[in-house]
Amino acid sequence: MNFRIKSFISIFIISSFFISCEKEFDTVIDTQKPSYQVVSVSPKDSVIFNVNDSSLVVSIQFTQSSIINSVIAEIIDPAGKNYLGETLPLFDNGKSVNGDQSANDKIFSNKMFMKSNSLNGKYDLKFYTSDNTSPQKLVAWSTFKYRNGQSNTAPEISNALVEPDTVEVTNTINILTSLVVNDQNGLNDIDEVFFIVYRPDGTTSGNKVFLFDDGNLTLNGDQTAGDGIYSRIISVNQSNAKGTYRFEFQAIDRGGLISNIINYAVLIQ
């Protein structure tokens, strides 16, 4: 089975050295070997919403900081959006309002605030510095997992569609697949919507074919972004084995809860 998925893959290459630092954080990026190095970053583990104090201290420690002019952090939420809508300046000023314990201790900090309706899942932290020798550059990249404390319910899927679901293959034919997804925690809580294809002989590669609710009609066949209808266009041709395929549809939320399963039969002749 060789369903061809219509998609574009971009590869971005950054000419930097990536140096592991004893698992204190995920990645340190050092392009010019400056006189300072990253010692640790925070947070780097799990964070749970606290109704009494929703502040979260973001910090980064250096071996020395005499030539550092500024430090900022960018927080990317599980949906890939800038959580604050801007960067977060970090300070080594010893002020409690910034969550910095001691001035000039080479630890730069600031507070941000999480919310009870902030997305569950993995948040990316990107740390940037500017110094006397270079403009702003990325020096460390870390992640933490967030739980908003709200009760989480599994997503529900319905109205699975494969159109057409019976095709006589004489050349390449496009097939539209779609699915309606609901989640009591909101569509932002949806992490993955996909199907797995089982061949006529019952075997499968196990690969997930992801559906999208992005309004990209040309690429994915999705008409309206954010309406809960997830779509994907695939194609079949003469190389596909003839017989009845089974498409197994499912969705997973950011808390890891799994939806019901819908199976859909597709006949390739």
GROMACS .gro file of C-alpha atoms in nm:
model
  269
    1MET     CA    1   0.000   0.000   0.000
    2ASN     CA    2   0.150   0.327  -0.114
    3PHE     CA    3  -0.104   0.600  -0.058
    4ARG     CA    4   0.070   0.921  -0.153
    5ILE     CA    5   0.013   1.198   0.095
    6LYS     CA    6  -0.011   1.550  -0.045
    7SER     CA    7   0.212   1.760   0.177
    8PHE     CA    8   0.518   1.980   0.175
    9ILE     CA    9   0.822   1.917   0.393
   10SER     CA   10   1.066   2.197   0.465
   11ILE     CA   11   1.407   2.135   0.617
   12PHE     CA   12   1.576   2.416   0.803
   13ILE     CA   13   1.948   2.387   0.875
   14ILE     CA   14   2.112   2.610   1.137
   15SER     CA   15   2.490   2.631   1.114
   16SER     CA   16   2.552   2.606   1.487
   17PHE     CA   17   2.724   2.377   1.731
   18PHE     CA   18   2.483   2.183   1.955
   19ILE     CA   19   2.636   2.093   2.292
   20SER     CA   20   2.471   1.869   2.554
   21CYS     CA   21   2.505   1.983   2.915
   22GLU     CA   22   2.437   1.683   3.143
   23LYS     CA   23   2.061   1.693   3.081
   24GLU     CA   24   2.020   2.023   3.271
   25PHE     CA   25   1.832   2.143   2.965
   26ASP     CA   26   1.759   2.017   2.618
   27THR     CA   27   1.994   2.210   2.394
   28VAL     CA   28   2.269   2.468   2.424
   29ILE     CA   29   2.355   2.657   2.109
   30ASP     CA   30   2.697   2.819   2.087
   31THR     CA   31   2.795   2.962   1.749
   32GLN     CA   32   3.095   3.179   1.839
   33LYS     CA   33   3.227   3.024   2.160
   34PRO     CA   34   3.177   3.337   2.374
   35SER     CA   35   3.351   3.384   2.707
   36TYR     CA   36   3.033   3.283   2.890
   37GLN     CA   37   2.855   2.949   2.888
   38VAL     CA   38   2.509   2.836   2.996
   39VAL     CA   39   2.506   2.645   3.326
   40SER     CA   40   2.134   2.574   3.371
   41VAL     CA   41   1.784   2.688   3.281
   42SER     CA   42   1.447   2.669   3.455
   43PRO     CA   43   1.179   2.542   3.443
   44LYS     CA   44   1.269   2.213   3.280
   45ASP     CA   45   1.031   1.962   3.438
   46SER     CA   46   0.656   1.947   3.500
   47VAL     CA   47   0.456   2.250   3.611
   48ILE     CA   48   0.107   2.225   3.765
   49PHE     CA   49  -0.127   2.523   3.793
   50ASN     CA   50  -0.142   2.665   4.146
   51VAL     CA   51  -0.459   2.863   4.218
   52ASN     CA   52  -0.285   3.048   4.504
   53ASP     CA   53   0.021   3.148   4.303
   54SER     CA   54   0.015   3.108   3.926
   55SER     CA   55   0.352   3.274   3.874
   56LEU     CA   56   0.631   3.079   3.709
   57VAL     CA   57   0.994   3.188   3.729
   58VAL     CA   58   1.188   3.157   3.405
   59SER     CA   59   1.564   3.174   3.454
   60ILE     CA   60   1.900   3.100   3.297
   61GLN     CA   61   2.242   3.085   3.464
   62PHE     CA   62   2.577   3.165   3.300
   63THR     CA   63   2.937   3.100   3.401
   64GLN     CA   64   2.996   3.476   3.382
   65SER     CA   65   2.794   3.772   3.264
   66SER     CA   66   3.022   4.075   3.241
   67ILE     CA   67   2.982   4.117   2.865
   68ILE     CA   68   2.611   4.024   2.847
   69ASN     CA   69   2.395   4.324   2.757
   70SER     CA   70   2.051   4.163   2.762
   71VAL     CA   71   1.877   3.828   2.806
   72ILE     CA   72   1.527   3.745   2.684
   73ALA     CA   73   1.312   3.432   2.669
   74GLU     CA   74   1.048   3.329   2.421
   75ILE     CA   75   0.775   3.089   2.535
   76ILE     CA   76   0.601   2.878   2.271
   77ASP     CA   77   0.281   2.699   2.375
   78PRO     CA   78   0.174   2.349   2.262
   79ALA     CA   79  -0.018   2.500   1.969
   80GLY     CA   80   0.302   2.658   1.841
   81LYS     CA   81   0.204   3.014   1.935
   82ASN     CA   82   0.397   3.271   2.137
   83TYR     CA   83   0.237   3.228   2.480
   84LEU     CA   84   0.295   3.586   2.594
   85GLY     CA   85   0.259   3.745   2.253
   86GLU     CA   86   0.606   3.894   2.303
   87THR     CA   87   0.946   3.807   2.451
   88LEU     CA   88   1.010   3.803   2.826
   89PRO     CA   89   1.309   4.014   2.945
   90LEU     CA   90   1.522   3.845   3.212
   91PHE     CA   91   1.710   4.034   3.484
   92ASP     CA   92   1.995   3.977   3.727
   93ASN     CA   93   1.880   4.256   3.960
   94GLY     CA   94   1.783   4.074   4.280
   95LYS     CA   95   1.425   4.205   4.264
   96SER     CA   96   1.148   3.976   4.386
   97VAL     CA   97   0.906   4.119   4.130
   98ASN     CA   98   1.125   3.953   3.868
   99GLY     CA   99   1.172   3.635   4.071
  100ASP     CA  100   1.546   3.705   4.088
  101GLN     CA  101   1.695   3.608   4.422
  102SER     CA  102   2.034   3.783   4.416
  103ALA     CA  103   2.176   4.063   4.205
  104ASN     CA  104   2.485   3.996   3.995
  105ASP     CA  105   2.489   3.621   4.063
  106LYS     CA  106   2.488   3.544   3.688
  107ILE     CA  107   2.130   3.410   3.709
  108PHE     CA  108   1.883   3.607   3.494
  109SER     CA  109   1.516   3.567   3.586
  110ASN     CA  110   1.165   3.697   3.544
  111LYS     CA  111   0.812   3.591   3.629
  112MET     CA  112   0.538   3.492   3.390
  113PHE     CA  113   0.187   3.382   3.483
  114MET     CA  114   0.013   3.062   3.381
  115LYS     CA  115  -0.365   3.033   3.367
  116SER     CA  116  -0.620   2.768   3.451
  117ASN     CA  117  -0.724   2.765   3.085
  118SER     CA  118  -0.369   2.762   2.945
  119LEU     CA  119  -0.310   2.465   2.718
  120ASN     CA  120  -0.192   2.139   2.869
  121GLY     CA  121   0.119   1.999   2.709
  122LYS     CA  122   0.477   2.081   2.621
  123TYR     CA  123   0.601   2.441   2.624
  124ASP     CA  124   0.923   2.540   2.450
  125LEU     CA  125   1.159   2.794   2.611
  126LYS     CA  126   1.407   2.972   2.388
  127PHE     CA  127   1.675   3.188   2.551
  128TYR     CA  128   1.852   3.468   2.364
  129THR     CA  129   2.139   3.696   2.463
  130SER     CA  130   2.308   3.999   2.316
  131ASP     CA  131   2.659   4.093   2.421
  132ASN     CA  132   2.952   4.318   2.338
  133THR     CA  133   3.064   4.102   2.049
  134SER     CA  134   2.742   3.997   1.877
  135PRO     CA  135   2.374   4.089   1.835
  136GLN     CA  136   2.090   3.881   1.973
  137LYS     CA  137   2.143   3.507   1.938
  138LEU     CA  138   1.983   3.184   2.057
  139VAL     CA  139   2.194   3.029   2.336
  140ALA     CA  140   1.967   2.763   2.492
  141TRP     CA  141   1.644   2.578   2.423
  142SER     CA  142   1.446   2.390   2.689
  143THR     CA  143   1.099   2.245   2.744
  144PHE     CA  144   0.858   2.192   3.031
  145LYS     CA  145   0.523   2.017   3.060
  146TYR     CA  146   0.223   2.208   3.193
  147ARG     CA  147  -0.098   2.083   3.353
  148ASN     CA  148  -0.372   2.340   3.409
  149GLY     CA  149  -0.544   2.145   3.686
  150GLN     CA  150  -0.876   2.126   3.505
  151SER     CA  151  -1.056   1.797   3.469
  152ASN     CA  152  -0.970   1.653   3.130
  153THR     CA  153  -1.214   1.464   2.910
  154ALA     CA  154  -1.126   1.253   2.609
  155PRO     CA  155  -1.212   1.389   2.263
  156GLU     CA  156  -1.497   1.241   2.062
  157ILE     CA  157  -1.494   1.181   1.688
  158SER     CA  158  -1.784   1.136   1.449
  159ASN     CA  159  -1.895   1.165   1.085
  160ALA     CA  160  -1.587   1.002   0.936
  161LEU     CA  161  -1.585   1.037   0.557
  162VAL     CA  162  -1.376   0.894   0.276
  163GLU     CA  163  -1.486   1.029  -0.062
  164PRO     CA  164  -1.489   0.838  -0.286
  165ASP     CA  165  -1.474   0.517  -0.084
  166THR     CA  166  -1.487   0.294  -0.389
  167VAL     CA  167  -1.245   0.365  -0.674
  168GLU     CA  168  -1.137   0.186  -0.989
  169VAL     CA  169  -0.776   0.286  -1.030
  170THR     CA  170  -0.665   0.353  -1.387
  171ASN     CA  171  -0.453   0.655  -1.298
  172THR     CA  172  -0.380   0.865  -0.990
  173ILE     CA  173  -0.698   0.953  -0.802
  174ASN     CA  174  -0.734   1.196  -0.511
  175ILE     CA  175  -0.943   1.090  -0.213
  176LEU     CA  176  -1.078   1.330   0.050
  177THR     CA  177  -1.083   1.209   0.410
  178SER     CA  178  -1.250   1.408   0.688
  179LEU     CA  179  -1.363   1.375   1.047
  180VAL     CA  180  -1.561   1.580   1.301
  181VAL     CA  181  -1.383   1.622   1.636
  182ASN     CA  182  -1.533   1.751   1.962
  183ASP     CA  183  -1.361   1.810   2.295
  184GLN     CA  184  -1.524   1.949   2.612
  185ASN     CA  185  -1.192   2.116   2.692
  186GLY     CA  186  -1.200   2.300   2.359
  187LEU     CA  187  -1.047   2.232   2.019
  188ASN     CA  188  -0.719   2.386   2.136
  189ASP     CA  189  -0.685   2.076   2.353
  190ILE     CA  190  -0.666   1.852   2.045
  191ASP     CA  191  -0.313   1.733   1.977
  192GLU     CA  192  -0.352   1.480   1.695
  193VAL     CA  193  -0.625   1.371   1.454
  194PHE     CA  194  -0.527   1.086   1.225
  195PHE     CA  195  -0.608   0.755   1.064
  196ILE     CA  196  -0.404   0.438   1.019
  197VAL     CA  197  -0.448   0.235   0.701
  198TYR     CA  198  -0.484  -0.144   0.710
  199ARG     CA  199  -0.422  -0.324   0.381
  200PRO     CA  200  -0.659  -0.585   0.234
  201ASP     CA  201  -0.444  -0.860   0.389
  202GLY     CA  202  -0.479  -0.699   0.735
  203THR     CA  203  -0.122  -0.570   0.759
  204THR     CA  204  -0.031  -0.208   0.832
  205SER     CA  205   0.278   0.009   0.854
  206GLY     CA  206   0.124   0.168   1.163
  207ASN     CA  207   0.203   0.515   1.027
  208LYS     CA  208  -0.038   0.791   1.124
  209VAL     CA  209  -0.187   0.999   0.842
  210PHE     CA  210  -0.267   1.331   1.007
  211LEU     CA  211  -0.577   1.537   0.933
  212PHE     CA  212  -0.589   1.916   0.968
  213ASP     CA  213  -0.841   2.186   1.058
  214ASP     CA  214  -0.640   2.465   0.896
  215GLY     CA  215  -0.867   2.592   0.620
  216ASN     CA  216  -0.613   2.491   0.354
  217LEU     CA  217  -0.850   2.375   0.082
  218THR     CA  218  -0.584   2.319  -0.183
  219LEU     CA  219  -0.342   2.112   0.025
  220ASN     CA  220  -0.566   1.934   0.276
  221GLY     CA  221  -0.918   1.978   0.140
  222ASP     CA  222  -1.018   2.159   0.460
  223GLN     CA  223  -1.275   2.431   0.395
  224THR     CA  224  -1.285   2.629   0.721
  225ALA     CA  225  -1.015   2.661   0.986
  226GLY     CA  226  -1.114   2.597   1.347
  227ASP     CA  227  -1.461   2.448   1.279
  228GLY     CA  228  -1.376   2.106   1.423
  229ILE     CA  229  -1.379   1.934   1.084
  230TYR     CA  230  -1.037   1.784   1.015
  231SER     CA  231  -0.946   1.691   0.658
  232ARG     CA  232  -0.671   1.543   0.443
  233ILE     CA  233  -0.633   1.463   0.073
  234ILE     CA  234  -0.452   1.143  -0.019
  235SER     CA  235  -0.399   0.981  -0.358
  236VAL     CA  236  -0.400   0.625  -0.491
  237ASN     CA  237  -0.270   0.480  -0.817
  238GLN     CA  238  -0.213   0.154  -0.999
  239SER     CA  239   0.060   0.049  -0.756
  240ASN     CA  240  -0.187   0.007  -0.471
  241ALA     CA  241  -0.293  -0.350  -0.399
  242LYS     CA  242  -0.653  -0.418  -0.496
  243GLY     CA  243  -0.908  -0.500  -0.229
  244THR     CA  244  -1.079  -0.352   0.076
  245TYR     CA  245  -0.872  -0.128   0.301
  246ARG     CA  246  -0.966  -0.028   0.654
  247PHE     CA  247  -0.910   0.332   0.768
  248GLU     CA  248  -0.895   0.353   1.147
  249PHE     CA  249  -0.971   0.710   1.262
  250GLN     CA  250  -0.879   0.846   1.606
  251ALA     CA  251  -0.790   1.164   1.796
  252ILE     CA  252  -0.565   1.235   2.096
  253ASP     CA  253  -0.574   1.540   2.323
  254ARG     CA  254  -0.281   1.724   2.482
  255GLY     CA  255  -0.336   1.535   2.806
  256GLY     CA  256  -0.285   1.207   2.623
  257LEU     CA  257  -0.649   1.095   2.635
  258ILE     CA  258  -0.763   0.896   2.332
  259SER     CA  259  -1.094   0.924   2.151
  260ASN     CA  260  -1.328   0.653   2.032
  261ILE     CA  261  -1.226   0.471   1.714
  262ILE     CA  262  -1.412   0.484   1.383
  263ASN     CA  263  -1.333   0.226   1.113
  264TYR     CA  264  -1.410   0.306   0.751
  265ALA     CA  265  -1.393   0.059   0.460
  266VAL     CA  266  -1.238   0.174   0.131
  267LEU     CA  267  -1.249  -0.046  -0.180
  268ILE     CA  268  -0.969  -0.014  -0.437
  269GLN     CA  269  -1.042  -0.197  -0.764
   0.00000   0.00000   0.00000
